[in-house]
Amino acid sequence: MIRTILVLSLIILYLILTIPVLIVFHFLHRKYPEKIDLISLHMVQWVLRGTLFLSGTKLTVLGEENVPKDRPVVYIGNHTSYYDVVIGYTRVPGLTGFVSKDSMGKIPLLNLWMLRAKCVFLNRDNIKEGMKSILAAIKEVKEGISIYIFPEGTRNKTPDTLMEFKEGSFKIPEKSGAPIIPVTFVNSHSIYEDHKPFIKSAHVVVEYGKPIYMNELDKETRKHMGSYVSGIIHETYEKNKVAYFS
């Protein structure tokens, strides 16, 4: 209960107290776009790190050296918890936007910070609008901004499984030429989803796989990228589950 209250208090206070910051950023961004974007990134990372600290989350991070620091990438991850986003964003080395469901874009103040953090809102029920979001994400990557996407399309509520990875997600690395970084989260659901509405301390293992360049793969593999990357993440998940939670 105490952790839940502390986390909610931090987030609410941050959103309220930074309203003047958002106003200032709005006017300064035209003149100093890169500087304001970086400050926004660091501010969001700061509050999310605070969220992890108050949640009592212990992180084991593996393979972070696999993430290129000199170019944008497309992070592809499994998704069982809201905390996948929290954890993922605290570890990115540069500007990164998450592809998020469009309902998140309707939450006051939070939506403004998500836009500042380069997030792309995806309408999963409208194919035409969904394609516009994918095109927007491709544009961001071409402009040097990494993208984080969970191709299962929603949080998976069945433990130790992966839902089908939607092939449309892989249009982003295919059309932008950016490498795919598989990201495997193990046990993140133990922070909140297993006993919501309460937050509890938990150990989470995150592993970053080696970059995958689609243009180096054969044609048949490229046609089934969802299955290919899902297989890599599933194998990593099983390995780390045995190594850290058996």
PDB file of C-alpha atoms in Angstrom:
ATOM      1  CA  MET A   1       0.000   0.000   0.000  1.00  0.00           C
ATOM      2  CA  ILE A   2       2.763   2.463   0.982  1.00  0.00           C
ATOM      3  CA  ARG A   3       4.693   1.853  -2.248  1.00  0.00           C
ATOM      4  CA  THR A   4       1.547   2.423  -4.284  1.00  0.00           C
ATOM      5  CA  ILE A   5       0.817   5.726  -2.540  1.00  0.00           C
ATOM      6  CA  LEU A   6       4.422   6.903  -2.932  1.00  0.00           C
ATOM      7  CA  VAL A   7       4.557   6.062  -6.635  1.00  0.00           C
ATOM      8  CA  LEU A   8       1.210   7.716  -7.389  1.00  0.00           C
ATOM      9  CA  SER A   9       2.213  10.786  -5.364  1.00  0.00           C
ATOM     10  CA  LEU A  10       5.484  11.125  -7.280  1.00  0.00           C
ATOM     11  CA  ILE A  11       3.796  10.876 -10.666  1.00  0.00           C
ATOM     12  CA  ILE A  12       0.949  13.252  -9.792  1.00  0.00           C
ATOM     13  CA  LEU A  13       3.301  15.816  -8.256  1.00  0.00           C
ATOM     14  CA  TYR A  14       5.604  15.617 -11.274  1.00  0.00           C
ATOM     15  CA  LEU A  15       2.748  16.162 -13.721  1.00  0.00           C
ATOM     16  CA  ILE A  16       1.359  19.113 -11.773  1.00  0.00           C
ATOM     17  CA  LEU A  17       4.622  20.829 -10.809  1.00  0.00           C
ATOM     18  CA  THR A  18       6.038  20.616 -14.334  1.00  0.00           C
ATOM     19  CA  ILE A  19       3.120  22.407 -16.009  1.00  0.00           C
ATOM     20  CA  PRO A  20       5.186  25.656 -16.163  1.00  0.00           C
ATOM     21  CA  VAL A  21       8.086  23.645 -17.634  1.00  0.00           C
ATOM     22  CA  LEU A  22       5.860  22.348 -20.424  1.00  0.00           C
ATOM     23  CA  ILE A  23       4.776  25.900 -21.224  1.00  0.00           C
ATOM     24  CA  VAL A  24       8.390  27.122 -21.367  1.00  0.00           C
ATOM     25  CA  PHE A  25       9.440  24.119 -23.475  1.00  0.00           C
ATOM     26  CA  HIS A  26       6.627  24.858 -25.920  1.00  0.00           C
ATOM     27  CA  PHE A  27       8.047  28.296 -26.686  1.00  0.00           C
ATOM     28  CA  LEU A  28      11.726  27.343 -26.586  1.00  0.00           C
ATOM     29  CA  HIS A  29      11.481  24.226 -28.734  1.00  0.00           C
ATOM     30  CA  ARG A  30      11.373  26.106 -32.029  1.00  0.00           C
ATOM     31  CA  LYS A  31      14.653  27.845 -31.255  1.00  0.00           C
ATOM     32  CA  TYR A  32      16.455  25.025 -29.415  1.00  0.00           C
ATOM     33  CA  PRO A  33      14.795  21.776 -30.569  1.00  0.00           C
ATOM     34  CA  GLU A  34      17.682  19.396 -29.863  1.00  0.00           C
ATOM     35  CA  LYS A  35      18.479  20.868 -26.459  1.00  0.00           C
ATOM     36  CA  ILE A  36      14.831  20.865 -25.314  1.00  0.00           C
ATOM     37  CA  ASP A  37      14.347  17.295 -26.557  1.00  0.00           C
ATOM     38  CA  LEU A  38      17.367  16.089 -24.561  1.00  0.00           C
ATOM     39  CA  ILE A  39      16.277  17.926 -21.418  1.00  0.00           C
ATOM     40  CA  SER A  40      12.805  16.381 -21.807  1.00  0.00           C
ATOM     41  CA  LEU A  41      14.361  12.927 -22.143  1.00  0.00           C
ATOM     42  CA  HIS A  42      16.432  13.347 -18.984  1.00  0.00           C
ATOM     43  CA  MET A  43      13.489  14.735 -17.009  1.00  0.00           C
ATOM     44  CA  VAL A  44      11.242  11.813 -17.951  1.00  0.00           C
ATOM     45  CA  GLN A  45      14.029   9.341 -17.182  1.00  0.00           C
ATOM     46  CA  TRP A  46      14.530  10.981 -13.777  1.00  0.00           C
ATOM     47  CA  VAL A  47      10.894  10.588 -12.717  1.00  0.00           C
ATOM     48  CA  LEU A  48      10.748   7.015 -14.043  1.00  0.00           C
ATOM     49  CA  ARG A  49      13.908   6.092 -12.137  1.00  0.00           C
ATOM     50  CA  GLY A  50      12.245   7.553  -9.061  1.00  0.00           C
ATOM     51  CA  THR A  51       9.221   5.361  -9.780  1.00  0.00           C
ATOM     52  CA  LEU A  52      11.419   2.252  -9.923  1.00  0.00           C
ATOM     53  CA  PHE A  53      13.187   3.233  -6.692  1.00  0.00           C
ATOM     54  CA  LEU A  54       9.929   3.784  -4.798  1.00  0.00           C
ATOM     55  CA  SER A  55       8.564   0.536  -6.233  1.00  0.00           C
ATOM     56  CA  GLY A  56      11.519  -1.347  -4.750  1.00  0.00           C
ATOM     57  CA  THR A  57      12.405  -2.796  -8.140  1.00  0.00           C
ATOM     58  CA  LYS A  58      15.714  -4.645  -8.416  1.00  0.00           C
ATOM     59  CA  LEU A  59      17.018  -4.730 -11.985  1.00  0.00           C
ATOM     60  CA  THR A  60      19.436  -7.136 -13.600  1.00  0.00           C
ATOM     61  CA  VAL A  61      20.367  -5.790 -17.024  1.00  0.00           C
ATOM     62  CA  LEU A  62      22.160  -7.966 -19.566  1.00  0.00           C
ATOM     63  CA  GLY A  63      23.526  -7.273 -23.047  1.00  0.00           C
ATOM     64  CA  GLU A  64      23.217  -3.506 -22.925  1.00  0.00           C
ATOM     65  CA  GLU A  65      26.470  -3.282 -24.867  1.00  0.00           C
ATOM     66  CA  ASN A  66      24.502  -4.634 -27.869  1.00  0.00           C
ATOM     67  CA  VAL A  67      22.636  -1.336 -28.255  1.00  0.00           C
ATOM     68  CA  PRO A  68      24.377   0.937 -30.806  1.00  0.00           C
ATOM     69  CA  LYS A  69      25.026   4.405 -29.423  1.00  0.00           C
ATOM     70  CA  ASP A  70      25.684   6.098 -32.764  1.00  0.00           C
ATOM     71  CA  ARG A  71      22.403   5.484 -34.571  1.00  0.00           C
ATOM     72  CA  PRO A  72      18.672   5.061 -33.920  1.00  0.00           C
ATOM     73  CA  VAL A  73      17.337   1.568 -33.342  1.00  0.00           C
ATOM     74  CA  VAL A  74      13.971  -0.158 -33.103  1.00  0.00           C
ATOM     75  CA  TYR A  75      13.521  -1.889 -29.761  1.00  0.00           C
ATOM     76  CA  ILE A  76      11.193  -4.894 -29.985  1.00  0.00           C
ATOM     77  CA  GLY A  77      10.068  -6.340 -26.646  1.00  0.00           C
ATOM     78  CA  ASN A  78       7.658  -8.718 -24.968  1.00  0.00           C
ATOM     79  CA  HIS A  79       5.032  -7.018 -22.849  1.00  0.00           C
ATOM     80  CA  THR A  80       3.450  -8.182 -19.585  1.00  0.00           C
ATOM     81  CA  SER A  81       3.500  -5.008 -17.491  1.00  0.00           C
ATOM     82  CA  TYR A  82       3.188  -1.233 -17.531  1.00  0.00           C
ATOM     83  CA  TYR A  83       6.599  -1.355 -15.924  1.00  0.00           C
ATOM     84  CA  ASP A  84       8.118  -2.624 -19.200  1.00  0.00           C
ATOM     85  CA  VAL A  85       7.733   0.961 -20.422  1.00  0.00           C
ATOM     86  CA  VAL A  86       9.110   2.440 -17.195  1.00  0.00           C
ATOM     87  CA  ILE A  87      12.141   0.148 -17.198  1.00  0.00           C
ATOM     88  CA  GLY A  88      12.720   0.413 -20.930  1.00  0.00           C
ATOM     89  CA  TYR A  89      12.717   4.205 -20.994  1.00  0.00           C
ATOM     90  CA  THR A  90      15.145   4.577 -18.112  1.00  0.00           C
ATOM     91  CA  ARG A  91      17.764   2.589 -20.058  1.00  0.00           C
ATOM     92  CA  VAL A  92      17.668   4.258 -23.484  1.00  0.00           C
ATOM     93  CA  PRO A  93      20.892   6.137 -24.348  1.00  0.00           C
ATOM     94  CA  GLY A  94      19.247   8.728 -26.583  1.00  0.00           C
ATOM     95  CA  LEU A  95      15.981  10.160 -27.869  1.00  0.00           C
ATOM     96  CA  THR A  96      13.422   7.362 -28.010  1.00  0.00           C
ATOM     97  CA  GLY A  97       9.686   7.291 -28.580  1.00  0.00           C
ATOM     98  CA  PHE A  98       7.338   4.513 -27.543  1.00  0.00           C
ATOM     99  CA  VAL A  99       4.519   3.339 -29.768  1.00  0.00           C
ATOM    100  CA  SER A 100       1.576   3.522 -27.361  1.00  0.00           C
ATOM    101  CA  LYS A 101      -2.137   2.793 -27.579  1.00  0.00           C
ATOM    102  CA  ASP A 102      -4.067   5.921 -28.464  1.00  0.00           C
ATOM    103  CA  SER A 103      -6.086   5.886 -25.231  1.00  0.00           C
ATOM    104  CA  MET A 104      -2.933   6.998 -23.408  1.00  0.00           C
ATOM    105  CA  GLY A 105      -3.009  10.142 -25.509  1.00  0.00           C
ATOM    106  CA  LYS A 106      -6.242  11.181 -23.811  1.00  0.00           C
ATOM    107  CA  ILE A 107      -4.819  11.403 -20.285  1.00  0.00           C
ATOM    108  CA  PRO A 108      -4.272  15.100 -19.438  1.00  0.00           C
ATOM    109  CA  LEU A 109      -0.676  16.223 -18.763  1.00  0.00           C
ATOM    110  CA  LEU A 110       0.654  12.694 -19.189  1.00  0.00           C
ATOM    111  CA  ASN A 111      -0.134  12.929 -22.896  1.00  0.00           C
ATOM    112  CA  LEU A 112       1.844  16.177 -23.156  1.00  0.00           C
ATOM    113  CA  TRP A 113       4.930  14.589 -21.612  1.00  0.00           C
ATOM    114  CA  MET A 114       4.520  11.555 -23.853  1.00  0.00           C
ATOM    115  CA  LEU A 115       4.516  13.850 -26.878  1.00  0.00           C
ATOM    116  CA  ARG A 116       7.599  15.611 -25.515  1.00  0.00           C
ATOM    117  CA  ALA A 117       9.187  12.156 -25.216  1.00  0.00           C
ATOM    118  CA  LYS A 118       8.487  11.470 -28.922  1.00  0.00           C
ATOM    119  CA  CYS A 119       5.801   8.843 -28.311  1.00  0.00           C
ATOM    120  CA  VAL A 120       3.572   7.788 -31.205  1.00  0.00           C
ATOM    121  CA  PHE A 121      -0.080   7.001 -30.436  1.00  0.00           C
ATOM    122  CA  LEU A 122      -1.451   3.968 -32.275  1.00  0.00           C
ATOM    123  CA  ASN A 123      -5.121   3.349 -33.063  1.00  0.00           C
ATOM    124  CA  ARG A 124      -5.330  -0.448 -33.066  1.00  0.00           C
ATOM    125  CA  ASP A 125      -8.956  -0.518 -34.257  1.00  0.00           C
ATOM    126  CA  ASN A 126      -8.582   1.598 -37.387  1.00  0.00           C
ATOM    127  CA  ILE A 127      -6.235   0.201 -40.031  1.00  0.00           C
ATOM    128  CA  LYS A 128      -5.876   3.516 -41.855  1.00  0.00           C
ATOM    129  CA  GLU A 129      -5.079   5.470 -38.693  1.00  0.00           C
ATOM    130  CA  GLY A 130      -2.784   2.684 -37.512  1.00  0.00           C
ATOM    131  CA  MET A 131      -0.785   2.908 -40.736  1.00  0.00           C
ATOM    132  CA  LYS A 132      -0.425   6.665 -40.250  1.00  0.00           C
ATOM    133  CA  SER A 133       1.115   5.965 -36.838  1.00  0.00           C
ATOM    134  CA  ILE A 134       3.545   3.433 -38.325  1.00  0.00           C
ATOM    135  CA  LEU A 135       4.557   5.976 -40.976  1.00  0.00           C
ATOM    136  CA  ALA A 136       5.063   8.587 -38.242  1.00  0.00           C
ATOM    137  CA  ALA A 137       7.316   6.148 -36.373  1.00  0.00           C
ATOM    138  CA  ILE A 138       9.327   5.451 -39.541  1.00  0.00           C
ATOM    139  CA  LYS A 139       9.756   9.206 -40.020  1.00  0.00           C
ATOM    140  CA  GLU A 140      11.043   9.579 -36.450  1.00  0.00           C
ATOM    141  CA  VAL A 141      13.636   6.844 -36.935  1.00  0.00           C
ATOM    142  CA  LYS A 142      14.836   8.443 -40.175  1.00  0.00           C
ATOM    143  CA  GLU A 143      15.252  11.677 -38.199  1.00  0.00           C
ATOM    144  CA  GLY A 144      17.508   9.947 -35.672  1.00  0.00           C
ATOM    145  CA  ILE A 145      14.988   8.991 -32.964  1.00  0.00           C
ATOM    146  CA  SER A 146      14.824   5.394 -31.758  1.00  0.00           C
ATOM    147  CA  ILE A 147      11.448   3.668 -31.453  1.00  0.00           C
ATOM    148  CA  TYR A 148      10.256   1.185 -28.827  1.00  0.00           C
ATOM    149  CA  ILE A 149       7.388  -1.110 -29.767  1.00  0.00           C
ATOM    150  CA  PHE A 150       5.675  -4.136 -28.233  1.00  0.00           C
ATOM    151  CA  PRO A 151       4.419  -6.157 -31.240  1.00  0.00           C
ATOM    152  CA  GLU A 152       2.009  -8.261 -29.171  1.00  0.00           C
ATOM    153  CA  GLY A 153      -0.173  -5.148 -29.323  1.00  0.00           C
ATOM    154  CA  THR A 154      -1.243  -5.244 -25.684  1.00  0.00           C
ATOM    155  CA  ARG A 155      -0.091  -6.558 -22.325  1.00  0.00           C
ATOM    156  CA  ASN A 156       0.044 -10.337 -22.232  1.00  0.00           C
ATOM    157  CA  LYS A 157      -1.860 -11.578 -19.178  1.00  0.00           C
ATOM    158  CA  THR A 158      -0.799 -15.236 -19.503  1.00  0.00           C
ATOM    159  CA  PRO A 159       2.436 -15.931 -17.579  1.00  0.00           C
ATOM    160  CA  ASP A 160       5.475 -17.335 -19.378  1.00  0.00           C
ATOM    161  CA  THR A 161       3.980 -17.056 -22.853  1.00  0.00           C
ATOM    162  CA  LEU A 162       4.261 -14.781 -25.865  1.00  0.00           C
ATOM    163  CA  MET A 163       1.318 -13.713 -27.965  1.00  0.00           C
ATOM    164  CA  GLU A 164       1.699 -13.431 -31.709  1.00  0.00           C
ATOM    165  CA  PHE A 165       4.010 -10.607 -32.817  1.00  0.00           C
ATOM    166  CA  LYS A 166       2.135  -8.480 -35.340  1.00  0.00           C
ATOM    167  CA  GLU A 167       4.041  -8.280 -38.620  1.00  0.00           C
ATOM    168  CA  GLY A 168       3.045  -4.654 -39.209  1.00  0.00           C
ATOM    169  CA  SER A 169       5.362  -3.583 -36.383  1.00  0.00           C
ATOM    170  CA  PHE A 170       8.342  -4.641 -38.478  1.00  0.00           C
ATOM    171  CA  LYS A 171       7.564  -2.126 -41.191  1.00  0.00           C
ATOM    172  CA  ILE A 172       9.381   0.384 -38.983  1.00  0.00           C
ATOM    173  CA  PRO A 173      12.829  -1.258 -39.143  1.00  0.00           C
ATOM    174  CA  GLU A 174      12.226  -2.474 -42.699  1.00  0.00           C
ATOM    175  CA  LYS A 175      11.454   0.970 -44.128  1.00  0.00           C
ATOM    176  CA  SER A 176      13.851   2.951 -41.934  1.00  0.00           C
ATOM    177  CA  GLY A 177      16.834   0.603 -42.197  1.00  0.00           C
ATOM    178  CA  ALA A 178      17.376   0.753 -38.434  1.00  0.00           C
ATOM    179  CA  PRO A 179      18.572  -2.365 -36.606  1.00  0.00           C
ATOM    180  CA  ILE A 180      16.166  -4.286 -34.401  1.00  0.00           C
ATOM    181  CA  ILE A 181      17.177  -4.741 -30.765  1.00  0.00           C
ATOM    182  CA  PRO A 182      15.231  -7.622 -29.171  1.00  0.00           C
ATOM    183  CA  VAL A 183      14.415  -6.796 -25.532  1.00  0.00           C
ATOM    184  CA  THR A 184      13.331  -9.549 -23.147  1.00  0.00           C
ATOM    185  CA  PHE A 185      11.601  -8.670 -19.881  1.00  0.00           C
ATOM    186  CA  VAL A 186      11.316 -11.394 -17.249  1.00  0.00           C
ATOM    187  CA  ASN A 187       9.138 -11.014 -14.137  1.00  0.00           C
ATOM    188  CA  SER A 188       8.095  -7.381 -14.637  1.00  0.00           C
ATOM    189  CA  HIS A 189       4.471  -8.385 -14.016  1.00  0.00           C
ATOM    190  CA  SER A 190       5.427  -9.163 -10.401  1.00  0.00           C
ATOM    191  CA  ILE A 191       5.748  -5.451  -9.638  1.00  0.00           C
ATOM    192  CA  TYR A 192       2.102  -4.564 -10.238  1.00  0.00           C
ATOM    193  CA  GLU A 193      -0.047  -6.773 -12.472  1.00  0.00           C
ATOM    194  CA  ASP A 194       0.106  -9.893 -10.282  1.00  0.00           C
ATOM    195  CA  HIS A 195      -1.521  -8.086  -7.348  1.00  0.00           C
ATOM    196  CA  LYS A 196      -2.957  -4.811  -8.619  1.00  0.00           C
ATOM    197  CA  PRO A 197      -3.824  -2.226  -7.441  1.00  0.00           C
ATOM    198  CA  PHE A 198      -0.819  -2.700  -5.160  1.00  0.00           C
ATOM    199  CA  ILE A 199       2.836  -2.244  -6.083  1.00  0.00           C
ATOM    200  CA  LYS A 200       5.363  -4.630  -4.563  1.00  0.00           C
ATOM    201  CA  SER A 201       9.124  -4.959  -4.757  1.00  0.00           C
ATOM    202  CA  ALA A 202      10.327  -7.454  -7.355  1.00  0.00           C
ATOM    203  CA  HIS A 203      13.396  -8.606  -9.229  1.00  0.00           C
ATOM    204  CA  VAL A 204      13.231  -8.013 -12.991  1.00  0.00           C
ATOM    205  CA  VAL A 205      15.715  -9.277 -15.565  1.00  0.00           C
ATOM    206  CA  VAL A 206      16.078  -7.378 -18.836  1.00  0.00           C
ATOM    207  CA  GLU A 207      18.255  -8.613 -21.676  1.00  0.00           C
ATOM    208  CA  TYR A 208      19.131  -6.763 -24.887  1.00  0.00           C
ATOM    209  CA  GLY A 209      19.847  -9.053 -27.827  1.00  0.00           C
ATOM    210  CA  LYS A 210      22.314  -8.503 -30.638  1.00  0.00           C
ATOM    211  CA  PRO A 211      21.219  -6.109 -33.407  1.00  0.00           C
ATOM    212  CA  ILE A 212      19.227  -7.637 -36.248  1.00  0.00           C
ATOM    213  CA  TYR A 213      19.595  -6.014 -39.658  1.00  0.00           C
ATOM    214  CA  MET A 214      16.667  -7.007 -41.842  1.00  0.00           C
ATOM    215  CA  ASN A 215      18.536  -6.412 -45.089  1.00  0.00           C
ATOM    216  CA  GLU A 216      21.020  -9.121 -44.063  1.00  0.00           C
ATOM    217  CA  LEU A 217      18.313 -11.765 -43.674  1.00  0.00           C
ATOM    218  CA  ASP A 218      16.990 -14.033 -46.398  1.00  0.00           C
ATOM    219  CA  LYS A 219      13.689 -13.240 -48.062  1.00  0.00           C
ATOM    220  CA  GLU A 220      11.727 -15.985 -46.298  1.00  0.00           C
ATOM    221  CA  THR A 221      12.854 -14.835 -42.841  1.00  0.00           C
ATOM    222  CA  ARG A 222      11.950 -11.237 -43.658  1.00  0.00           C
ATOM    223  CA  LYS A 223       8.420 -12.383 -44.550  1.00  0.00           C
ATOM    224  CA  HIS A 224       7.989 -13.789 -41.040  1.00  0.00           C
ATOM    225  CA  MET A 225       9.865 -11.328 -38.862  1.00  0.00           C
ATOM    226  CA  GLY A 226       7.287 -11.586 -36.079  1.00  0.00           C
ATOM    227  CA  SER A 227       7.931 -15.296 -35.606  1.00  0.00           C
ATOM    228  CA  TYR A 228      11.686 -14.843 -36.017  1.00  0.00           C
ATOM    229  CA  VAL A 229      12.089 -12.142 -33.348  1.00  0.00           C
ATOM    230  CA  SER A 230       9.480 -13.756 -31.101  1.00  0.00           C
ATOM    231  CA  GLY A 231      11.543 -16.940 -31.180  1.00  0.00           C
ATOM    232  CA  ILE A 232      14.665 -15.086 -30.077  1.00  0.00           C
ATOM    233  CA  ILE A 233      12.839 -13.390 -27.200  1.00  0.00           C
ATOM    234  CA  HIS A 234      11.134 -16.626 -26.131  1.00  0.00           C
ATOM    235  CA  GLU A 235      14.474 -18.446 -26.001  1.00  0.00           C
ATOM    236  CA  THR A 236      16.029 -15.627 -23.973  1.00  0.00           C
ATOM    237  CA  TYR A 237      13.022 -15.539 -21.649  1.00  0.00           C
ATOM    238  CA  GLU A 238      13.284 -19.250 -20.872  1.00  0.00           C
ATOM    239  CA  LYS A 239      17.044 -18.992 -20.335  1.00  0.00           C
ATOM    240  CA  ASN A 240      16.768 -16.119 -17.849  1.00  0.00           C
ATOM    241  CA  LYS A 241      13.738 -17.546 -16.092  1.00  0.00           C
ATOM    242  CA  VAL A 242      15.719 -20.713 -15.320  1.00  0.00           C
ATOM    243  CA  ALA A 243      18.890 -18.792 -14.437  1.00  0.00           C
ATOM    244  CA  TYR A 244      17.297 -16.250 -12.067  1.00  0.00           C
ATOM    245  CA  PHE A 245      13.932 -17.583 -10.893  1.00  0.00           C
ATOM    246  CA  SER A 246      14.248 -21.353 -10.545  1.00  0.00           C
TER     247      SER A 246
END
